[in-house]
Coordinates of C-alpha atoms and ligand atoms in Angstrom, one line a residue:
X1 CA 0.0 -0.1 0.1
X2 CA 1.6 3.5 -1.6
X3 CA 2.8 6.1 1.3
X4 CA 4.6 9.0 1.7
X5 CA 8.1 10.2 2.2
X6 CA 8.7 13.2 4.4
X7 CA 12.0 14.3 5.4
X8 CA 10.8 17.0 7.9
X9 CA 12.5 20.1 8.1
X10 CA 13.0 21.4 4.9
X11 CA 11.9 25.1 5.3
X12 CA 9.0 26.5 2.0
X13 CA 9.3 28.9 0.0
X14 CA 6.8 30.1 -2.9
X15 CA 3.4 30.3 -4.3
X16 CA 0.4 27.8 -4.6
X17 CA -2.5 28.5 -6.6
X18 CA -5.1 26.5 -5.2
X19 CA -7.5 23.8 -6.2
X20 CA -11.3 23.7 -6.4
X21 CA -12.7 23.8 -3.1
X22 CA -14.1 20.3 -2.8
X23 CA -17.0 21.4 0.1
X24 CA -18.5 24.3 -2.7
X25 CA -18.2 21.4 -5.9
X26 CA -20.2 18.8 -4.4
X27 CA -23.3 20.4 -4.1
X28 CA -22.9 22.3 -7.2
X29 CA -22.2 19.2 -9.0
X30 CA -25.4 17.8 -7.5
X31 CA -27.2 20.8 -8.4
X32 CA -26.4 21.2 -12.0
X33 CA -29.5 17.8 -11.9
X34 CA -32.0 20.7 -11.5
X35 CA -32.7 21.6 -15.0
X36 CA -31.9 20.3 -18.3
X37 CA -28.8 20.2 -20.7
X38 CA -26.0 20.9 -19.7
X39 CA -23.5 23.4 -17.2
X40 CA -20.3 23.5 -17.2
X41 CA -18.0 24.1 -13.3
X42 CA -14.3 25.6 -13.7
X43 CA -11.4 24.7 -11.5
X44 CA -12.9 21.2 -10.1
X45 CA -11.3 19.5 -8.4
X46 CA -9.3 16.2 -9.1
X47 CA -10.4 13.7 -5.7
X48 CA -11.7 11.4 -5.5
X49 CA -15.2 12.4 -3.8
X50 CA -15.5 14.2 -6.8
X51 CA -14.9 11.0 -8.7
X52 CA -17.7 9.0 -7.0
X53 CA -19.8 12.2 -7.5
X54 CA -19.2 11.8 -11.1
X55 CA -19.8 8.5 -11.2
X56 CA -23.2 8.9 -9.1
X57 CA -24.5 12.0 -11.9
X58 CA -23.5 9.3 -14.8
X59 CA -25.4 5.9 -12.5
X60 CA -28.5 8.2 -13.0
X61 CA -28.4 9.0 -16.0
X62 CA -26.3 11.9 -16.9
X63 CA -23.5 13.1 -19.5
X64 CA -20.3 14.0 -18.2
X65 CA -16.4 15.1 -19.0
X66 CA -14.2 16.6 -17.7
X67 CA -11.1 17.9 -19.9
X68 CA -8.7 19.2 -16.5
X69 CA -10.2 21.2 -14.0
X70 CA -13.6 22.3 -16.7
X71 CA -16.5 19.4 -16.0
X72 CA -19.2 19.8 -18.0
X73 CA -22.7 18.0 -16.8
X74 CA -25.6 17.3 -19.1
X75 CA -28.6 16.6 -17.1
X76 CA -30.8 16.1 -20.1
X77 CA -32.3 12.5 -19.0
X78 CA -32.2 11.5 -15.6
X79 CA -33.0 8.2 -15.6
X80 CA -33.0 6.7 -12.4
X81 CA -33.4 8.6 -9.1
X82 CA -31.2 5.8 -7.2
X83 CA -28.3 5.5 -5.9
X84 CA -26.4 2.2 -4.8
X85 CA -25.5 2.0 -0.7
X86 CA -21.6 1.5 -2.9
X87 CA -22.0 5.1 -4.0
X88 CA -23.2 5.8 -1.0
X89 CA -20.6 4.1 2.0
X90 CA -18.1 5.9 -1.1
X91 CA -18.7 9.3 0.0
X92 CA -21.3 10.8 3.0
X93 CA -21.8 13.7 1.2
X94 CA -24.1 12.4 -1.8
X95 CA -26.4 12.4 1.3
X96 CA -26.8 16.1 -0.8
X97 CA -28.6 13.7 -3.8
X98 CA -31.6 13.5 -1.6
X99 CA -32.8 17.4 -2.6
X100 CA -32.1 17.6 -5.5
X101 CA -33.6 14.9 -6.4
X102 CA -36.7 15.3 -4.9
X103 CA -36.4 18.8 -7.0
X104 CA -35.4 17.8 -10.5
X105 CA -37.6 13.9 -9.6
X106 CA -40.1 14.5 -7.7
X107 CA -38.7 11.1 -6.1
X108 CA -35.3 9.9 -4.7
X109 CA -34.1 6.4 -3.2
X110 CA -30.3 6.2 -1.5
X111 CA -29.6 3.8 1.7
X112 CA -29.2 5.8 5.0
X113 CA -25.3 7.6 4.7
X114 CA -24.4 6.3 8.5
X115 CA -22.3 7.2 10.2
X116 CA -18.8 7.4 9.5
X117 CA -14.8 7.8 11.6
X118 CA -16.2 11.5 12.7
X119 CA -18.5 9.3 15.0
X120 CA -22.4 9.7 13.8
X121 CA -23.2 11.6 11.7
X122 CA -27.3 12.0 12.0
X123 CA -29.3 13.4 8.9
X124 CA -32.3 13.9 10.8
X125 CA -32.6 17.7 10.3
X126 CA -32.8 17.0 6.1
X127 CA -34.9 14.9 6.5
X128 CA -37.6 17.3 9.0
X129 CA -36.7 20.0 6.5
X130 CA -36.9 17.7 3.0
X131 CA -40.7 16.0 5.4
X132 CA -41.9 19.7 5.7
X133 CA -41.3 20.7 2.4
X134 CA -43.7 17.7 1.7
X135 CA -42.1 15.0 1.1
X136 CA -43.2 11.4 2.5
X137 CA -39.2 9.5 3.4
X138 CA -39.6 6.2 4.0
X139 CA -36.5 4.6 5.8
X140 CA -36.7 0.6 5.7
X141 CA -34.0 -1.3 6.4
X142 CA -31.0 2.2 6.1
X143 CA -32.8 3.3 3.2
X144 CA -34.7 5.9 2.4
X145 CA -37.4 6.6 -0.5
X146 CA -37.5 9.7 -1.8
X147 CA -41.5 11.7 -2.5
X148 CA -43.6 14.3 -3.8
X149 CA -45.8 13.4 -1.1
X150 CA -50.5 14.3 -3.4
X151 CA -49.9 17.6 -3.0
X152 CA -46.4 17.7 -4.4
X153 CA -43.7 20.1 -2.0
X154 CA -44.9 23.8 -1.7
X155 CA -42.1 26.1 -0.3
X156 CA -42.3 27.1 4.1
X157 CA -40.2 28.0 6.7
X158 CA -38.3 25.9 7.9
X159 CA -35.8 26.3 11.4
X160 CA -32.7 24.9 11.7
X161 CA -31.6 23.6 15.3
X162 CA -28.5 23.7 14.7
X163 CA -26.8 25.0 10.9
X164 CA -25.7 21.9 9.1
X165 CA -23.7 22.5 6.0
X166 CA -25.9 20.3 4.7
X167 CA -28.8 20.3 5.7
X168 CA -28.9 24.7 4.4
X169 CA -27.6 22.8 1.0
X170 CA -30.5 19.9 1.1
X171 CA -33.2 22.8 1.8
X172 CA -31.5 25.1 -1.1
X173 CA -31.2 21.7 -4.0
X174 CA -35.2 20.9 -3.2
X175 CA -36.6 24.4 -2.3
X176 CA -35.5 24.8 -6.1
X177 CA -38.5 22.5 -7.1
X178 CA -41.0 23.8 -4.7
X179 CA -43.6 26.3 -5.5
X180 CA -44.1 29.8 -3.3
X181 CA -41.2 30.9 -0.9
X182 CA -39.2 28.6 1.8
X183 CA -36.9 30.2 4.6
X184 CA -34.8 28.6 6.9
X185 CA -33.4 30.2 9.7
X186 CA -30.6 29.2 11.7
X187 CA -28.4 28.1 8.3
X188 CA -25.5 27.4 7.6
X189 CA -23.1 30.5 6.6
X190 CA -19.9 29.3 6.1
X191 CA -18.3 30.5 2.1
X192 CA -19.2 26.7 0.8
X193 CA -23.5 27.9 0.9
X194 CA -22.5 31.7 -1.1
X195 CA -20.9 30.1 -3.5
X196 CA -24.3 27.5 -4.2
X197 CA -26.2 29.8 -3.8
X198 CA -24.1 32.5 -6.8
X199 CA -24.3 29.3 -8.9
X200 CA -28.7 28.7 -8.3
X201 CA -28.6 32.3 -9.2
X202 CA -26.2 32.1 -12.2
X203 CA -29.4 29.5 -13.6
X204 CA -32.3 31.7 -12.9
X205 CA -33.2 31.1 -10.0
X206 CA -33.4 32.9 -7.0
X207 CA -32.3 33.0 -4.3
X208 CA -30.7 35.0 -1.2
X209 CA -29.5 35.4 2.5
X210 CA -26.3 33.1 2.0
X211 CA -23.8 34.1 4.3
X212 CA -26.7 35.1 7.2
X213 CA -28.5 32.7 8.6
X214 CA -32.1 33.4 7.3
X215 CA -31.7 32.4 3.7
X216 CA -35.0 32.2 1.1
X217 CA -35.4 30.2 -1.5
X218 CA -38.2 31.5 -3.9
X219 CA -38.6 28.3 -5.1
X220 CA -40.6 26.4 -9.9
X221 CA -38.8 28.9 -11.0
X222 CA -38.2 27.4 -15.2
X223 CA -33.6 27.2 -14.7
X224 CA -31.7 27.1 -17.4
X225 CA -27.4 25.0 -17.3
X226 CA -25.0 27.8 -16.2
X227 CA -21.4 28.4 -16.7
X228 CA -19.3 28.4 -12.5
X229 CA -15.6 28.8 -11.0
X230 CA -15.7 27.3 -8.5
X231 CA -14.8 28.6 -5.2
X232 CA -10.3 28.4 -4.1
X233 CA -10.4 25.9 -0.8
X234 CA -10.2 27.2 2.6
X235 CA -9.3 24.1 3.6
X236 CA -6.9 22.6 1.5
X237 CA -5.6 27.4 1.9
X238 CA -5.2 26.1 5.7
X239 CA -3.1 22.9 4.9
X240 CA -0.1 24.6 3.6
X241 CA -0.3 27.5 5.7
X242 CA 0.3 25.3 7.9
X243 CA 2.3 23.1 7.0
X244 CA 4.1 26.2 6.3
X245 CA 4.4 27.3 9.8
X246 CA 5.4 24.4 11.3
X247 CA 8.5 23.9 8.1
X248 CA 9.3 28.0 8.5
X249 CA 9.6 29.3 5.4
X250 CA 7.4 32.3 3.6
X251 CA 5.0 31.2 1.5
X252 CA 1.9 33.3 -0.4
X253 CA -1.4 31.1 -1.6
X254 CA -2.8 32.3 -4.2
X255 CA -6.6 32.0 -5.6
X256 CA -8.5 32.4 -2.6
X257 CA -10.2 35.3 -0.3
X258 CA -8.9 35.5 3.1
X259 CA -12.1 36.5 4.8
X260 CA -12.9 33.1 4.4
X261 CA -10.0 32.4 6.9
X262 CA -10.2 34.5 9.2
X263 CA -9.9 32.6 12.2
X264 CA -7.5 29.8 10.9
X265 CA -4.6 32.5 10.3
X266 CA -6.0 35.4 13.4
X267 CA -4.9 32.2 15.1
X268 CA -1.8 31.5 13.1
X269 CA -1.0 34.9 14.1
X270 CA -1.1 34.8 17.6
X271 CA 1.4 31.6 17.8
X272 CA 4.0 33.6 16.1
X273 CA 3.7 33.9 12.0
X274 CA 4.0 37.1 10.0
X275 CA 1.1 37.1 8.1
X276 CA 0.2 39.6 5.2
X277 CA -3.8 39.6 2.5
X278 CA -5.0 40.8 -0.5
X279 CA -8.1 39.8 -2.1
X280 CA -6.8 37.1 -3.8
X281 CA -3.9 35.5 -1.4
X282 CA -2.6 34.8 2.0
X283 CA 1.1 35.3 2.4
X284 CA 2.7 33.3 5.6
X285 CA 6.1 33.2 6.8
X286 CA 7.4 32.0 10.1
X287 CA 10.6 31.9 10.9
X288 CA 11.0 30.3 14.6
X289 CA 9.1 27.7 16.7
X290 CA 5.6 28.4 16.7
X291 CA 4.6 28.8 20.4
X292 CA 1.2 28.8 22.1
X293 CA -2.0 29.9 21.9
X294 CA -5.6 31.2 23.4
X295 CA -8.3 28.6 23.3
X296 CA -9.2 27.3 20.1
X297 CA -12.9 25.9 19.9
X298 CA -14.3 24.4 16.5
X299 CA -17.5 26.3 15.4
X300 CA -19.7 27.0 12.7
X301 CA -18.3 29.6 11.0
X302 CA -17.4 32.1 11.3
X303 CA -15.7 30.7 13.9
X304 CA -12.7 28.7 13.6
X305 CA -13.9 25.0 11.6
X306 CA -13.8 22.1 12.5
X307 CA -12.2 20.5 9.2
X308 CA -9.0 22.8 10.4
X309 CA -8.6 21.5 13.6
X310 CA -6.3 18.8 13.4
X311 CA -4.0 20.7 11.2
X312 CA -3.5 23.6 13.7
X313 CA -3.1 21.0 16.3
X314 CA -0.4 19.3 14.0
X315 CA 1.3 22.6 13.4
X316 CA 1.4 23.5 17.3
X317 CA 2.2 20.2 19.2
X318 CA 5.2 20.9 17.0
X319 CA 5.9 24.1 18.8
X320 CA 6.5 26.2 21.9
X321 CA 3.6 25.7 24.9
X322 CA 0.4 25.2 25.4
X323 CA -2.6 25.2 23.6
X324 CA -6.1 23.5 24.6
X325 CA -8.9 23.4 22.0
X326 CA -12.0 22.1 21.8
X327 CA -14.1 20.4 19.2
X328 CA -17.3 21.4 19.4
X329 CA -19.2 19.9 16.2
X330 CA -18.0 16.6 15.5
X331 CA -18.4 13.8 18.6
X332 CA -15.1 12.0 17.5
X333 CA -12.7 14.0 16.5
X334 CA -9.6 13.0 17.8
X335 CA -8.5 10.0 15.8
X336 CA -4.7 11.9 14.4
X337 CA -4.2 12.7 18.4
X338 CA -2.5 8.8 18.9
X339 CA -1.0 9.2 15.6
X340 CA 0.6 12.3 16.6
X341 CA 1.9 11.1 19.7
X342 CA 3.8 8.8 18.6
X343 CA 5.8 11.6 17.1
X344 CA 6.2 12.5 20.2
X345 CA 3.5 14.8 20.1
X346 CA 2.5 15.8 24.3
X347 CA -1.6 16.1 24.3
X348 CA -4.2 14.7 26.5
X349 CA -7.3 14.7 26.3
X350 CA -10.4 15.4 28.1
X351 CA -13.9 14.3 25.8
X352 CA -14.2 17.6 24.2
X353 CA -10.6 18.9 24.8
X354 CA -7.2 18.3 23.6
X355 CA -4.3 20.4 25.4
X356 CA -1.2 20.5 23.5
X357 CA 1.5 21.3 25.2
X358 CA 5.1 21.3 22.7
X359 CA 7.6 19.6 22.8
X360 CA 10.3 22.0 20.7
X361 CA 10.1 19.8 18.0
X362 CA 8.2 16.1 16.2
X363 CA 10.4 13.4 15.4
X364 CA 9.8 11.2 12.3
X365 CA 7.3 7.5 13.2
X366 CA 5.4 5.9 11.0
X367 CA 2.0 7.0 11.1
X368 CA -1.8 5.7 10.1
X369 CA -4.4 8.5 8.1
X370 CA -7.3 8.0 10.3
X371 CA -9.8 11.0 8.1
X372 CA -8.9 13.0 5.5
X373 CA -8.3 15.7 7.9
X374 CA -6.4 13.3 10.7
X375 CA -4.1 12.2 8.0
X376 CA -3.2 15.8 6.8
X377 CA -2.5 17.0 10.1
X378 CA 0.5 14.2 9.8
X379 CA 1.7 15.3 6.7
X380 CA 1.7 19.1 8.0
X381 CA 3.3 17.6 11.1
X382 CA 5.9 15.2 9.3
X383 CA 7.0 18.8 6.9
X384 CA 8.1 19.9 10.7
X385 CA 9.7 17.0 12.7
X386 CA 13.1 15.5 12.4
X387 CA 14.0 12.5 10.4
X388 CA 11.7 10.5 8.7
X389 CA 8.2 10.0 8.7
X390 CA 5.7 8.2 6.7
X391 CA 2.4 8.3 6.2
X392 CA 0.0 5.7 5.0
X393 CA -3.3 5.4 4.3
X394 CA -3.0 8.0 1.6
X395 CA -7.2 7.0 0.0
X396 CA -8.4 9.7 2.3
X397 CA -6.1 11.9 2.4
X398 CA -7.0 11.8 -2.0
X399 CA -10.9 12.8 -0.3
X400 CA -9.4 16.0 -0.1
X401 CA -6.4 17.0 -1.7
X402 CA -5.5 17.3 -5.2
X403 CA -1.4 16.7 -5.9
X404 CA -0.6 17.3 -1.9
X405 CA 2.8 15.8 -2.7
X406 CA 3.8 17.7 -5.6
X407 CA 2.3 20.5 -4.6
X408 CA 4.6 20.7 -1.1
X409 CA 7.8 19.3 -3.6
X410 CA 7.1 22.9 -5.0
X411 CA 7.2 24.7 -2.2
X412 CA 10.5 22.6 -1.6
X413 CA 9.2 19.8 0.8
X414 CA 11.1 17.2 0.9
X415 CA 8.1 14.1 0.6
X416 CA 7.1 11.4 -2.3
X417 CA 5.2 9.2 -2.7
X418 CA 6.5 5.4 -2.4
X419 CA 3.7 3.3 -3.7
Ligands
UD1_501 C1 -19.5 20.2 5.9 C2 -18.5 19.6 5.6 C3 -17.7 19.4 6.6 C4 -17.3 20.2 7.5 C5 -18.7 20.0 8.8 C6 -19.1 21.0 9.3 C7 -18.9 18.5 2.9 C8 -19.7 18.6 1.7 N1 -18.9 19.3 5.2 O1 -20.0 18.3 6.8 O2 -16.4 19.3 5.8 O3 -16.2 19.4 8.6 O4 -19.5 20.4 7.0 O5 -18.5 22.7 8.7 O6 -19.2 19.8 3.5 N2 -25.8 17.6 12.0 C9 -27.3 17.1 13.0 N3 -28.2 16.1 11.8 C10 -28.3 16.7 10.7 C11 -27.6 17.0 10.3 C12 -25.9 17.0 11.0 O7 -27.3 16.5 14.0 O8 -29.0 16.1 9.8 C13 -25.2 17.5 13.3 C14 -23.6 17.0 12.6 O9 -23.3 15.8 13.4 C15 -22.6 18.3 13.4 C16 -23.1 19.1 13.0 O10 -25.0 19.1 13.2 O11 -22.1 17.5 14.7 C17 -22.5 19.7 11.7 O12 -22.4 18.9 11.0 P1 -22.7 19.6 8.9 O13 -22.5 21.0 9.6 O14 -24.4 19.0 8.9 O15 -21.7 18.4 8.8 P2 -21.7 18.8 7.2 O16 -23.0 18.8 6.5 O17 -22.3 16.9 6.9

């Protein structure tokens, strides 16, 4: 099984254009189903999660082509509305197809996505919202059968008790097919929601409010295919920045909005890095060991992103001083901690809290990716560590990073994939 081999301690220098955002492109690809005709999506990253999404679209009867980072989806004649278990297993977020299929075909069948490496991940909010829009949903032996009720779908007000990103997106997609106005109170405010709104607007949908807690969708309007460029991936950007923070050097990340990274940049600055930003770029300079910072509490946007928790923790583990992390979004998101400990990290866990005491420098070890961001965190740790780090289970990393090793090599890292 292949793994990355990293000789740590090489400073990183140079410029890197960040690829399109995984969490943005997945709902946008599902949204292509909403209308007949061919939509064109630019800046579509080459990730296994994206390939799985394209496979689902093909299976549903869409014609899909990729040329470089441009993907065309022709959704003129979808023939199926059912997603088999093997594809659902591959990618939990394919639950986003529920809303899109319901809006386009009035019916959707898929297997229950169940838990994943981050612990139990319920979809009760998705289902309750779709039911209130007029869907009849049967949950039987792990399968979900979803159909419009006899009166059809109808827009209405939906209050989310948690600002769930996936539920907000699913409601937005379903609501496009519901005559009347749907309002979402307590919506997720992540930048990826704004990207989805922009794509839906480009298709002719009347959607407003993304980026705030209240969204409004006027459904039932005729939509048309659209051409769209996906935003840069803020979590991939955070990963390269934390890598440079751990390894020292000066790295410029482009094709990214610094505003989407404020919570992460504030932490890196407090830890001793210098940060300069332009409209679409961030430059980070790190020249000395990082030091401990005030507690890092993950929270819905604009709070500190749970997806960057492991990555920042890896960088700070090899610095000096203590930092308390509190994971508030997922109940099992410290699986990287055991692996970081193999590299000499001093991390004490107590429920949702992790106390990191910087050890000055981590040392290389053979470690295993436990999940997507946990795997990226081990690469970050390896870049700053003394000696050789081997990171295995790269399938997790490939879900969300295009050319991670190649990009890091271009910045001066000594990293290669051993087949
Ligand atoms: C999305 C992102 C993921 C990120 C997460 C939080 C995608 C593809 N994935 O995941 O990378 O880590 O947002 O920023 O965009 N919840 C419920 N019931 C529900 C739905 C969610 O209780 O029906 C809970 C979850 O268990 C979790 C919290 O709400 O504790 C937030 O989850 P949510 O925002 O839905 O995350 P995802 O959309 O799955």
